[in-house]
Coordinates of C-alpha atoms in Angstrom, one line a residue:
M17 CA 67.3 213.0 24.0
E18 CA 65.2 210.7 21.7
I19 CA 65.3 211.1 18.0
R20 CA 62.5 209.7 15.9
V21 CA 62.9 210.8 12.3
K22 CA 62.1 208.3 9.5
S23 CA 64.1 208.6 6.3
Q24 CA 62.6 210.3 3.3
L25 CA 64.7 208.0 1.0
G26 CA 64.5 204.3 1.7
G27 CA 64.2 204.3 5.5
D28 CA 60.4 204.3 5.7
G29 CA 60.1 200.7 6.8
P30 CA 59.5 199.5 10.4
E31 CA 61.9 200.2 13.2
K32 CA 65.0 198.1 12.8
I33 CA 67.2 199.4 15.6
V34 CA 66.1 201.0 18.9
V35 CA 68.6 202.5 21.4
E36 CA 67.2 203.6 24.7
K37 CA 69.1 205.8 27.2
L38 CA 72.4 204.1 26.4
V39 CA 75.3 204.8 28.7
Q40 CA 78.7 203.4 28.2
S41 CA 81.5 203.9 30.7
F42 CA 85.1 202.6 30.9
D43 CA 86.3 202.9 34.5
A44 CA 85.6 206.5 35.5
L45 CA 85.2 207.8 32.0
T46 CA 81.7 208.0 30.5
V47 CA 82.0 207.8 26.8
I48 CA 78.3 207.7 25.8
D49 CA 75.7 209.5 27.9
R50 CA 72.0 208.6 27.6
I51 CA 71.7 208.3 23.9
S52 CA 68.3 207.3 22.5
L53 CA 67.9 206.6 18.8
K54 CA 65.6 204.8 16.4
V55 CA 66.6 203.6 13.0
A56 CA 64.2 202.5 10.3
E57 CA 64.6 199.3 8.3
G58 CA 66.4 200.1 5.1
E59 CA 67.8 203.4 6.3
F60 CA 71.3 204.6 5.8
L61 CA 72.5 206.5 8.9
A62 CA 75.8 208.3 9.2
I63 CA 77.4 209.5 12.5
V64 CA 80.0 212.2 12.7
G65 CA 81.6 213.9 15.6
P66 CA 84.9 214.8 17.3
S67 CA 87.5 212.0 17.9
G68 CA 86.8 210.1 21.1
C69 CA 83.1 211.1 21.3
G70 CA 81.9 207.5 21.4
K71 CA 81.0 206.9 17.7
S72 CA 83.0 203.7 17.3
T73 CA 82.0 202.5 20.8
L74 CA 78.3 202.9 19.8
L75 CA 78.9 200.6 16.8
R76 CA 80.6 198.0 19.0
V77 CA 77.6 198.1 21.4
L78 CA 75.3 197.6 18.4
A79 CA 77.4 194.7 17.2
G80 CA 77.2 193.1 20.6
L81 CA 81.0 193.4 21.2
V82 CA 80.6 195.7 24.2
K83 CA 78.0 195.3 26.9
P84 CA 76.3 198.6 27.8
T85 CA 76.9 200.1 31.2
A86 CA 73.2 201.1 31.3
G87 CA 70.3 201.4 28.9
R88 CA 69.0 199.0 26.2
V89 CA 69.7 198.2 22.6
R90 CA 67.3 196.2 20.4
I91 CA 67.5 195.0 16.8
D92 CA 64.4 193.5 15.3
G93 CA 62.7 193.8 18.7
K94 CA 65.3 191.6 20.4
D95 CA 67.9 192.7 23.0
V96 CA 71.5 192.7 21.7
N97 CA 73.4 190.5 24.2
G98 CA 76.3 189.4 22.1
P99 CA 77.7 189.1 18.5
N100 CA 75.2 188.1 15.8
R101 CA 76.1 187.4 12.2
R102 CA 72.9 189.3 11.2
H103 CA 74.6 192.5 12.5
S104 CA 78.1 192.7 11.0
L105 CA 80.8 195.2 11.7
V106 CA 83.4 196.4 9.2
F107 CA 86.5 198.1 10.6
Q108 CA 88.8 200.7 9.1
E109 CA 91.5 198.0 8.9
H110 CA 90.4 195.2 6.6
A111 CA 91.3 192.4 9.2
L112 CA 91.8 189.8 6.4
F113 CA 93.7 186.7 7.3
P114 CA 97.1 187.0 5.5
W115 CA 97.4 183.2 4.9
R116 CA 94.1 183.0 3.1
T117 CA 93.4 184.0 -0.5
V118 CA 90.7 186.5 -1.3
F119 CA 88.3 183.7 -2.1
Q120 CA 89.1 181.9 1.1
N121 CA 88.7 185.1 3.2
V122 CA 85.3 185.8 1.7
A123 CA 84.2 182.2 2.2
L124 CA 85.1 182.1 5.9
G125 CA 81.7 182.8 7.3
L126 CA 80.1 180.4 4.9
E127 CA 82.5 177.7 6.0
I128 CA 81.6 178.3 9.6
E129 CA 78.0 177.9 8.7
R130 CA 78.9 174.5 7.1
Q131 CA 77.5 175.4 3.7
S132 CA 78.3 173.0 0.8
H133 CA 81.3 173.6 -1.4
E134 CA 79.0 174.4 -4.3
Q135 CA 77.0 176.9 -2.2
I136 CA 80.2 178.6 -1.1
R137 CA 81.6 178.7 -4.6
Q138 CA 78.5 180.2 -6.0
R139 CA 78.1 182.8 -3.2
V140 CA 81.7 183.9 -3.2
T141 CA 81.8 184.2 -7.0
E142 CA 78.8 186.4 -6.9
L143 CA 80.2 188.6 -4.2
L144 CA 83.6 189.0 -5.8
A145 CA 81.9 190.2 -9.0
L146 CA 79.7 192.5 -6.9
V147 CA 82.7 194.3 -5.4
G148 CA 84.9 194.2 -8.5
L149 CA 87.3 191.5 -7.4
D150 CA 86.2 188.7 -9.7
Q151 CA 89.7 188.7 -11.4
F152 CA 91.5 188.3 -8.1
P153 CA 90.1 185.2 -6.2
G154 CA 93.5 183.6 -5.8
Y155 CA 95.4 186.7 -4.6
Y156 CA 96.6 187.1 -1.0
P157 CA 96.0 190.3 1.0
H158 CA 99.6 191.5 0.6
Q159 CA 99.2 191.4 -3.2
L160 CA 96.2 193.8 -3.1
S161 CA 96.0 197.5 -2.9
G162 CA 94.3 199.1 0.1
G163 CA 91.1 199.6 -1.7
M164 CA 91.0 196.1 -3.0
R165 CA 91.6 194.7 0.5
Q166 CA 88.7 196.8 1.8
R167 CA 86.5 195.5 -1.0
A168 CA 87.4 192.0 0.1
A169 CA 86.6 192.8 3.7
L170 CA 83.2 194.1 2.6
A171 CA 82.5 191.0 0.5
R172 CA 83.4 188.8 3.5
V173 CA 80.8 190.6 5.6
L174 CA 78.2 190.4 2.9
A175 CA 78.7 186.7 2.4
V176 CA 76.6 185.8 5.5
D177 CA 73.9 188.2 4.3
P178 CA 73.6 190.4 7.4
D179 CA 70.5 192.6 7.8
V180 CA 72.5 195.4 9.4
L181 CA 75.9 196.7 8.2
L182 CA 77.9 198.6 10.8
L183 CA 80.8 200.5 9.2
D184 CA 83.5 202.0 11.3
E185 CA 85.4 204.5 9.0
P186 CA 85.8 201.8 6.4
F187 CA 87.5 204.1 3.9
G188 CA 89.4 206.4 6.3
A189 CA 92.8 205.0 5.5
L190 CA 92.4 205.1 1.7
D191 CA 93.5 207.7 -0.9
A192 CA 90.9 210.2 -2.0
M193 CA 90.2 208.6 -5.4
T194 CA 89.8 205.1 -4.0
R195 CA 87.6 206.4 -1.3
L196 CA 85.2 208.1 -3.8
T197 CA 85.1 204.9 -5.8
L198 CA 84.2 202.8 -2.8
Q199 CA 81.6 205.2 -1.7
D200 CA 79.9 204.7 -5.0
E201 CA 80.2 200.9 -4.6
L202 CA 78.8 201.0 -1.1
L203 CA 75.9 203.1 -2.2
R204 CA 75.1 200.7 -5.1
I205 CA 75.2 197.7 -2.7
F206 CA 72.9 199.6 -0.3
L207 CA 70.4 200.6 -2.9
N208 CA 70.3 197.0 -4.4
S209 CA 70.1 195.2 -1.1
G210 CA 67.7 197.1 1.2
K211 CA 70.0 196.6 4.1
T212 CA 70.1 198.9 7.1
V213 CA 73.5 200.7 7.3
I214 CA 75.1 202.8 10.0
L215 CA 78.3 204.5 9.0
V216 CA 80.8 206.2 11.4
T217 CA 83.0 208.6 9.5
H218 CA 85.2 211.7 10.0
D219 CA 84.4 212.8 6.4
V220 CA 81.4 215.2 6.4
E221 CA 81.1 215.0 2.6
E222 CA 81.0 211.2 2.7
A223 CA 78.3 211.3 5.3
L224 CA 76.1 213.7 3.3
F225 CA 76.7 211.9 0.0
L226 CA 75.7 208.5 1.4
A227 CA 73.2 208.9 4.2
D228 CA 69.5 209.5 4.7
R229 CA 70.3 211.2 8.0
V230 CA 73.4 212.5 9.6
I231 CA 73.8 212.4 13.4
I232 CA 76.2 214.9 14.9
M233 CA 77.6 213.9 18.3
S234 CA 79.1 216.1 21.0
T235 CA 82.5 215.7 22.6
V236 CA 82.9 213.3 25.5
P237 CA 80.6 212.3 27.1
G238 CA 79.0 211.6 23.7
R239 CA 75.5 212.8 23.2
I240 CA 73.4 213.5 20.1
R241 CA 73.7 217.2 19.3
E242 CA 71.7 217.4 16.1
V243 CA 70.2 215.2 13.4
I244 CA 70.4 216.4 9.8
P245 CA 68.0 214.9 7.2
V246 CA 69.5 214.6 3.7
T247 CA 66.5 214.9 1.4
E248 CA 68.4 215.2 -1.9
K249 CA 67.4 212.4 -4.2
R250 CA 70.0 209.8 -5.3
P251 CA 72.2 209.7 -7.3
R252 CA 73.5 212.8 -5.6
D253 CA 75.9 215.3 -7.0
R254 CA 78.8 215.8 -4.6
G255 CA 79.2 219.3 -5.8
S256 CA 75.6 220.4 -5.5
A257 CA 74.7 223.6 -3.7
N258 CA 72.3 221.7 -1.4
L259 CA 75.1 219.4 -0.1
A260 CA 77.5 222.3 0.2
G261 CA 74.9 224.1 2.3
L262 CA 74.4 221.0 4.5
K263 CA 78.1 220.7 4.9
R264 CA 78.4 224.3 6.1
T265 CA 75.6 223.5 8.6
V266 CA 77.3 220.4 9.9
L267 CA 80.7 222.1 10.2
G268 CA 79.1 225.1 11.9
I269 CA 77.4 222.8 14.5
L270 CA 80.8 221.2 15.1
G271 CA 82.6 224.6 15.2
L272 CA 84.9 223.4 12.4
E273 CA 84.3 225.9 9.6
P274 CA 87.9 226.7 8.6
V275 CA 89.1 230.3 9.3
I276 CA 91.7 232.2 7.4
G277 CA 92.6 235.4 9.3
N278 CA 89.3 236.7 10.5
V279 CA 87.3 235.4 7.5
R280 CA 85.4 232.1 7.5
V281 CA 85.9 230.0 4.4
P282 CA 83.0 227.5 4.2
E283 CA 83.6 226.1 0.7
T284 CA 86.5 223.7 1.2
N285 CA 87.3 220.0 1.3
F286 CA 87.5 220.0 5.1
S287 CA 86.8 216.9 7.1
I288 CA 86.5 216.3 10.8

């Protein structure tokens, strides 16, 4: 199944990512089955689906961390054959080094690139201000809240200025209020940077609030069941009737509209 839908809101650039008949198996288990997908430059794409359907595996293939069993993945016209700092992956767990301060964690990629001390200082200072951590450069991860640690992890990825951000449930472990705040921060960064973003999430509302398109995957073996364009202009109202209707559509495709007795209750804060 090949999907070719350009975004109505910011994804109208040239093709950035092309996935062709991707198959990913581990031993006898096929996790991803013949997925084909094209993503436009500057597009925000969200992926939802049941647990274990291959969403996170797809991100790891795109990041070059997992070699495909079959098929082809290209970014900027080049085959993905391994990790590349231009295509950065952010995990649900922040993965900060506990012995390094916030400043030092964010600076890590720049140090590896052997940038000058002044270049590093300037870049890290800018990023800490961008993610709202400019008052905490000397703090260690254990001194930060979960949301602050995730902000630091995002800043560390942004430090090397990747073209593609691959986000694997980055806010899944956070409380509801912090999650909403970081969604707003991520959207602001996306709109100001023009980067291509692919977000894996179990939160349908999050996907619809952030993305230009939402891909719905099937159970294992993971295939693309449906692609939902989100045409509502930004900034979006999380409580709008349009997003509520799209949420009912997505949950209906997944068979996850909550049921009380024999009555379906579509209007609810229900996530997959």
